[in-house]
Coordinates of C-alpha atoms and ligand atoms in Angstrom, one line a residue:
M1 CA 0.0 0.0 0.0
Q2 CA 1.3 3.4 -1.0
I3 CA 1.1 6.1 1.6
I4 CA 0.6 9.6 0.5
K5 CA 0.7 12.6 2.8
T6 CA 0.3 15.7 0.7
I7 CA -2.4 17.0 -1.6
K8 CA 0.2 17.7 -4.3
E9 CA 1.4 14.1 -4.3
I10 CA -2.1 12.6 -4.4
N11 CA -3.0 15.1 -7.2
N12 CA 0.0 13.9 -9.3
Q13 CA -0.9 10.3 -8.7
V14 CA -4.5 10.9 -9.7
V15 CA -3.4 12.6 -13.0
V16 CA -1.2 9.5 -13.8
L17 CA -4.1 7.1 -13.0
K18 CA -6.6 9.1 -15.0
K19 CA -4.2 9.2 -18.0
E20 CA -4.1 5.4 -17.8
G21 CA -7.9 5.4 -17.9
K22 CA -8.2 4.0 -14.3
N23 CA -11.3 4.3 -12.1
I24 CA -10.7 5.4 -8.6
G25 CA -12.8 4.3 -5.6
F26 CA -12.4 6.4 -2.4
A27 CA -13.4 5.7 1.2
P28 CA -12.8 8.7 3.5
T29 CA -12.5 7.8 7.2
M30 CA -11.3 9.2 10.5
G31 CA -9.4 6.0 11.2
A32 CA -10.2 3.7 14.2
L33 CA -11.1 1.3 11.4
H34 CA -13.5 -1.6 12.0
A35 CA -15.0 -4.2 9.8
G36 CA -17.6 -1.7 8.6
H37 CA -14.9 0.4 7.0
I38 CA -13.3 -2.6 5.5
T39 CA -16.5 -3.5 3.7
L40 CA -16.2 -0.1 2.0
I41 CA -12.7 -0.9 0.9
R42 CA -13.7 -4.3 -0.4
Q43 CA -16.7 -3.0 -2.3
S44 CA -14.5 -0.3 -3.8
R45 CA -11.9 -2.9 -4.9
K46 CA -14.7 -4.8 -6.7
E47 CA -15.9 -1.8 -8.6
N48 CA -12.7 0.2 -9.3
D49 CA -9.2 -0.2 -10.6
V50 CA -7.6 1.7 -7.7
T51 CA -8.9 2.1 -4.1
V52 CA -7.9 5.0 -2.0
C53 CA -8.7 5.3 1.7
S54 CA -8.1 8.5 3.7
I55 CA -7.6 8.8 7.4
F56 CA -8.0 12.3 8.8
V57 CA -9.6 13.1 12.1
N58 CA -11.4 16.3 11.1
P59 CA -11.4 18.8 13.9
T60 CA -14.1 21.0 12.4
Q61 CA -16.8 18.4 12.5
F62 CA -16.7 17.8 16.2
N63 CA -19.2 20.1 17.7
D64 CA -18.1 18.8 21.2
P65 CA -14.4 19.3 21.8
K66 CA -14.4 16.5 24.4
D67 CA -15.5 14.1 21.6
F68 CA -12.6 15.2 19.5
D69 CA -10.1 14.7 22.4
K70 CA -11.5 11.2 23.0
Y71 CA -11.7 10.1 19.4
P72 CA -9.6 6.9 19.2
I73 CA -6.4 7.0 17.2
T74 CA -5.2 3.6 16.1
L75 CA -3.0 4.3 13.0
E76 CA -0.8 1.2 13.2
K77 CA -3.8 -1.1 13.4
D78 CA -5.7 0.8 10.8
M79 CA -2.8 0.4 8.3
Q80 CA -2.5 -3.3 9.0
Q81 CA -6.2 -3.7 8.2
L82 CA -5.9 -1.7 5.0
V83 CA -3.0 -3.7 3.8
A84 CA -4.9 -6.9 4.6
A85 CA -7.9 -5.6 2.6
K86 CA -5.5 -4.7 -0.3
C87 CA -6.2 -1.0 -0.2
D88 CA -4.0 0.6 -2.9
I89 CA -3.4 4.1 -1.5
L90 CA -3.7 5.5 2.0
F91 CA -4.0 9.3 2.0
L92 CA -2.9 10.8 5.3
P93 CA -3.1 14.5 5.0
S94 CA -2.1 16.9 7.8
V95 CA -4.2 19.5 9.5
A96 CA -1.9 22.2 8.3
E97 CA -2.6 21.1 4.7
M98 CA -6.3 20.6 5.0
Y99 CA -6.8 23.9 6.9
P100 CA -4.0 26.1 5.7
K101 CA -5.9 29.2 6.9
G102 CA -7.0 27.8 10.2
Y103 CA -10.6 26.6 11.0
G104 CA -12.2 30.0 10.7
N105 CA -12.5 30.3 7.0
K106 CA -15.6 28.1 6.5
E107 CA -17.1 28.7 3.2
K108 CA -20.4 27.1 3.9
L109 CA -22.6 25.4 1.4
D110 CA -26.3 25.7 2.2
F111 CA -27.8 22.3 2.7
G112 CA -31.0 23.8 4.1
F113 CA -33.4 21.4 5.8
L114 CA -30.9 18.5 5.6
N115 CA -28.4 20.5 7.7
N116 CA -30.9 21.5 10.4
T117 CA -32.9 18.3 11.2
L118 CA -32.0 15.3 13.3
E119 CA -28.1 15.2 13.5
G120 CA -28.0 18.8 12.4
E121 CA -30.3 19.8 15.2
F122 CA -28.4 17.9 17.9
R123 CA -24.9 18.5 16.6
P124 CA -24.9 22.1 15.3
G125 CA -22.0 22.8 12.9
H126 CA -21.2 19.1 12.5
F127 CA -22.3 18.9 8.9
D128 CA -20.7 22.1 7.9
G129 CA -17.3 20.8 9.1
M130 CA -17.9 17.4 7.6
A131 CA -19.0 18.7 4.2
Q132 CA -16.0 21.1 4.2
I133 CA -13.5 18.3 4.6
V134 CA -15.3 15.9 2.3
E135 CA -15.2 18.5 -0.4
K136 CA -11.4 19.1 0.1
L137 CA -10.8 15.3 0.0
L138 CA -12.9 14.9 -3.2
L139 CA -11.0 17.7 -4.8
A140 CA -7.7 16.0 -3.9
V141 CA -8.7 12.4 -4.9
E142 CA -11.2 13.1 -7.7
P143 CA -12.7 9.7 -7.3
T144 CA -15.0 7.9 -9.7
R145 CA -16.9 6.5 -6.8
L146 CA -17.2 7.6 -3.2
Y147 CA -17.9 4.9 -0.6
M148 CA -19.9 5.8 2.5
G149 CA -21.6 3.7 5.1
Q150 CA -25.4 3.8 5.6
K151 CA -24.9 4.2 9.4
D152 CA -24.2 7.9 8.8
Y153 CA -27.4 8.1 6.7
Q154 CA -27.8 11.9 6.8
Q155 CA -24.1 12.5 6.2
A156 CA -24.4 10.5 3.0
M157 CA -27.4 12.5 1.9
I158 CA -25.5 15.7 2.5
C159 CA -22.5 14.4 0.5
T160 CA -24.9 13.5 -2.4
E161 CA -26.1 17.2 -2.3
L162 CA -22.5 18.4 -2.0
I163 CA -21.5 16.5 -5.2
K164 CA -24.6 17.9 -7.0
K165 CA -24.0 21.4 -5.9
R166 CA -20.3 21.4 -6.8
K167 CA -21.2 19.6 -10.1
M168 CA -18.6 16.9 -9.3
K169 CA -18.5 13.7 -11.4
T170 CA -18.2 11.4 -8.4
K171 CA -20.9 8.8 -7.8
L172 CA -21.7 8.1 -4.1
V173 CA -22.1 4.4 -3.3
L174 CA -24.0 3.8 0.0
C175 CA -22.9 0.6 1.7
P176 CA -25.0 -1.4 4.2
I177 CA -24.5 -1.1 7.9
K178 CA -22.2 -3.7 9.3
R179 CA -23.4 -5.0 12.6
E180 CA -21.8 -6.9 15.5
K181 CA -23.1 -10.4 16.2
D182 CA -25.8 -9.0 18.6
G183 CA -26.9 -6.4 16.1
L184 CA -25.1 -3.3 17.4
A185 CA -24.1 -1.1 14.4
M186 CA -20.3 -1.0 14.1
S187 CA -18.8 2.3 15.1
S188 CA -15.4 3.7 15.9
R189 CA -17.0 5.0 19.1
N190 CA -18.0 1.5 20.3
V191 CA -14.6 0.9 21.8
R192 CA -15.3 3.7 24.3
L193 CA -18.3 1.8 25.8
D194 CA -17.7 0.2 29.1
K195 CA -18.8 -3.5 29.4
R196 CA -22.2 -2.7 30.8
S197 CA -23.0 0.0 28.3
R198 CA -21.8 -2.2 25.5
A199 CA -24.2 -5.0 26.5
K200 CA -27.1 -2.5 26.8
A201 CA -26.3 -0.7 23.5
V202 CA -28.0 -3.5 21.6
E203 CA -31.4 -2.1 22.7
I204 CA -31.0 0.6 20.0
V205 CA -31.2 -1.9 17.1
K206 CA -33.9 -3.8 18.9
V207 CA -36.0 -0.7 19.0
L208 CA -35.3 -0.1 15.3
R209 CA -36.4 -3.7 14.5
G210 CA -39.5 -3.1 16.6
V211 CA -40.3 0.0 14.5
K212 CA -39.7 -1.9 11.3
R213 CA -42.1 -4.7 12.4
V214 CA -44.9 -2.3 13.4
V215 CA -44.6 -0.1 10.3
G216 CA -44.7 -3.3 8.2
Q217 CA -48.0 -4.1 9.9
Q218 CA -49.4 -0.6 9.3
T219 CA -49.0 -0.9 5.6
T220 CA -51.0 -4.1 5.4
D221 CA -53.5 -3.2 8.1
H222 CA -55.8 -1.0 6.1
G223 CA -56.2 -3.2 3.0
P224 CA -57.2 -1.9 -0.4
R225 CA -60.6 -0.7 0.7
A226 CA -59.4 2.0 3.1
T227 CA -60.1 5.4 1.6
A228 CA -57.1 7.7 1.0
S229 CA -58.3 10.4 3.4
R230 CA -59.0 7.9 6.2
R231 CA -55.6 6.3 5.6
S232 CA -53.7 9.6 5.8
T233 CA -55.3 10.8 9.1
V234 CA -55.0 7.5 10.8
D235 CA -51.4 6.9 9.6
G236 CA -50.2 10.4 10.5
Q237 CA -51.2 9.8 14.1
R238 CA -49.8 6.3 14.0
I239 CA -46.4 7.4 12.8
A240 CA -46.2 9.8 15.7
D241 CA -47.4 7.1 18.1
I242 CA -44.8 4.6 16.8
E243 CA -42.0 7.2 17.2
Q244 CA -43.2 8.1 20.7
K245 CA -43.5 4.5 21.8
A246 CA -40.0 3.6 20.5
F247 CA -38.6 6.7 22.2
K248 CA -40.2 5.7 25.5
K249 CA -39.1 2.1 25.2
L250 CA -35.4 3.1 24.7
S251 CA -35.7 5.8 27.4
S252 CA -37.1 3.3 29.8
F253 CA -33.6 1.9 30.2
P254 CA -31.9 4.2 32.7
E255 CA -28.6 3.9 30.9
F256 CA -29.9 5.8 27.8
K257 CA -30.4 9.4 27.2
V258 CA -32.3 9.3 23.9
E259 CA -32.1 12.3 21.5
Y260 CA -34.4 11.2 18.8
V261 CA -36.3 8.3 17.3
A262 CA -37.7 9.4 14.0
I263 CA -39.5 7.8 11.0
R264 CA -38.7 9.8 7.9
N265 CA -38.9 9.7 4.1
A266 CA -35.8 7.9 3.2
K267 CA -35.2 10.0 0.1
T268 CA -35.7 13.5 1.6
L269 CA -35.5 12.9 5.4
R270 CA -38.8 14.9 5.7
S271 CA -41.5 13.8 8.1
V272 CA -44.1 11.5 6.7
K273 CA -47.8 11.9 7.0
V274 CA -48.9 8.6 5.5
I275 CA -47.6 5.1 5.4
D276 CA -48.7 4.2 1.9
G277 CA -46.4 1.3 1.3
K278 CA -44.8 3.2 -1.6
T279 CA -42.8 6.0 0.1
P280 CA -39.4 4.7 1.1
L281 CA -39.1 5.1 4.9
V282 CA -36.1 5.1 7.2
A283 CA -36.1 5.0 11.0
L284 CA -33.3 6.8 12.7
V285 CA -32.1 6.9 16.3
A286 CA -29.5 8.9 18.3
A287 CA -28.9 8.1 21.9
W288 CA -26.2 8.6 24.6
I289 CA -25.0 5.6 26.7
G290 CA -22.1 5.5 29.1
G291 CA -20.9 9.0 27.9
V292 CA -20.9 7.9 24.2
R293 CA -23.2 9.1 21.5
L294 CA -24.5 6.4 19.2
I295 CA -26.5 6.6 16.0
D296 CA -28.2 3.9 14.0
N297 CA -30.9 3.6 11.3
M298 CA -32.9 1.0 9.4
L299 CA -34.7 1.2 6.1
L300 CA -38.3 0.2 6.8
Ligands
PAF1 O1 -17.8 9.4 8.4 C1 -16.7 9.8 8.7 O2 -15.8 9.1 9.2 C2 -16.4 11.3 8.5 O3 -17.5 12.1 8.8 C3 -15.8 11.6 7.2 C4 -16.8 11.3 6.0 C5 -14.5 10.8 7.0 C6 -15.4 13.1 7.1 O4 -14.5 13.4 8.0

């Protein structure tokens, strides 16, 4: 695996690869790699000639400085995993190069609603910092395909918008969530969970599965004879009820401090009024446990 540490060097490499007509797959990460990240690398390898992974713990996307300080750094182990997964290039840029003018010069793209709801509401500024660094990385790597995990669902939606707004040619490939044996979504933050919190954290996916089960029932409940108007009022209420019940269920465990449980339109992330069996839906959760903030989601 080739290790590249400067933008100039990766740019030169990209020019050479493009001249040779090669496709580039790119998985941006903040390190502390786990099997979820490795699935991005593997998928990229299947679909591209060259796979690039970046590791950069981006200071501007941590709305909580304590979270930044505690973010696990495991570079040696990360590199071993990348070599084993046959990643071709590891891009390891420095803070000085990614932020030559300091952190203050944020030229913000306006993602509107997507930036203000759910994660945007609970982590103000997070997506501005994230989009800022992803843009810099995309300009440096110019990938044919960008690989992102479904666990950060809203992040991927914002990156799709970023690519559109900047008229980039990159195609975003969303990869399924990789889960631990008990169902907990893999996350770099999981290593910070103490034993008890780790055992309890599985309740998040259980709640999501519960929501999926209930929503599945709602769509078949009414049958073809239910009128559209009846269906919409009943379902609007039921969606709110399902969200509330799921929120209460997770909150009933004293270990959790739940931020949200939401059922949204999977394409727009807007609230849904009707479960019509056609609109794609996603359920999303954010909750604190043992001082660690976890997120998860499930397509319904
Ligand atoms: O998902 C992440 O690890 C980060 O948000 C990303 C996309 C690498 C940007 O820093």
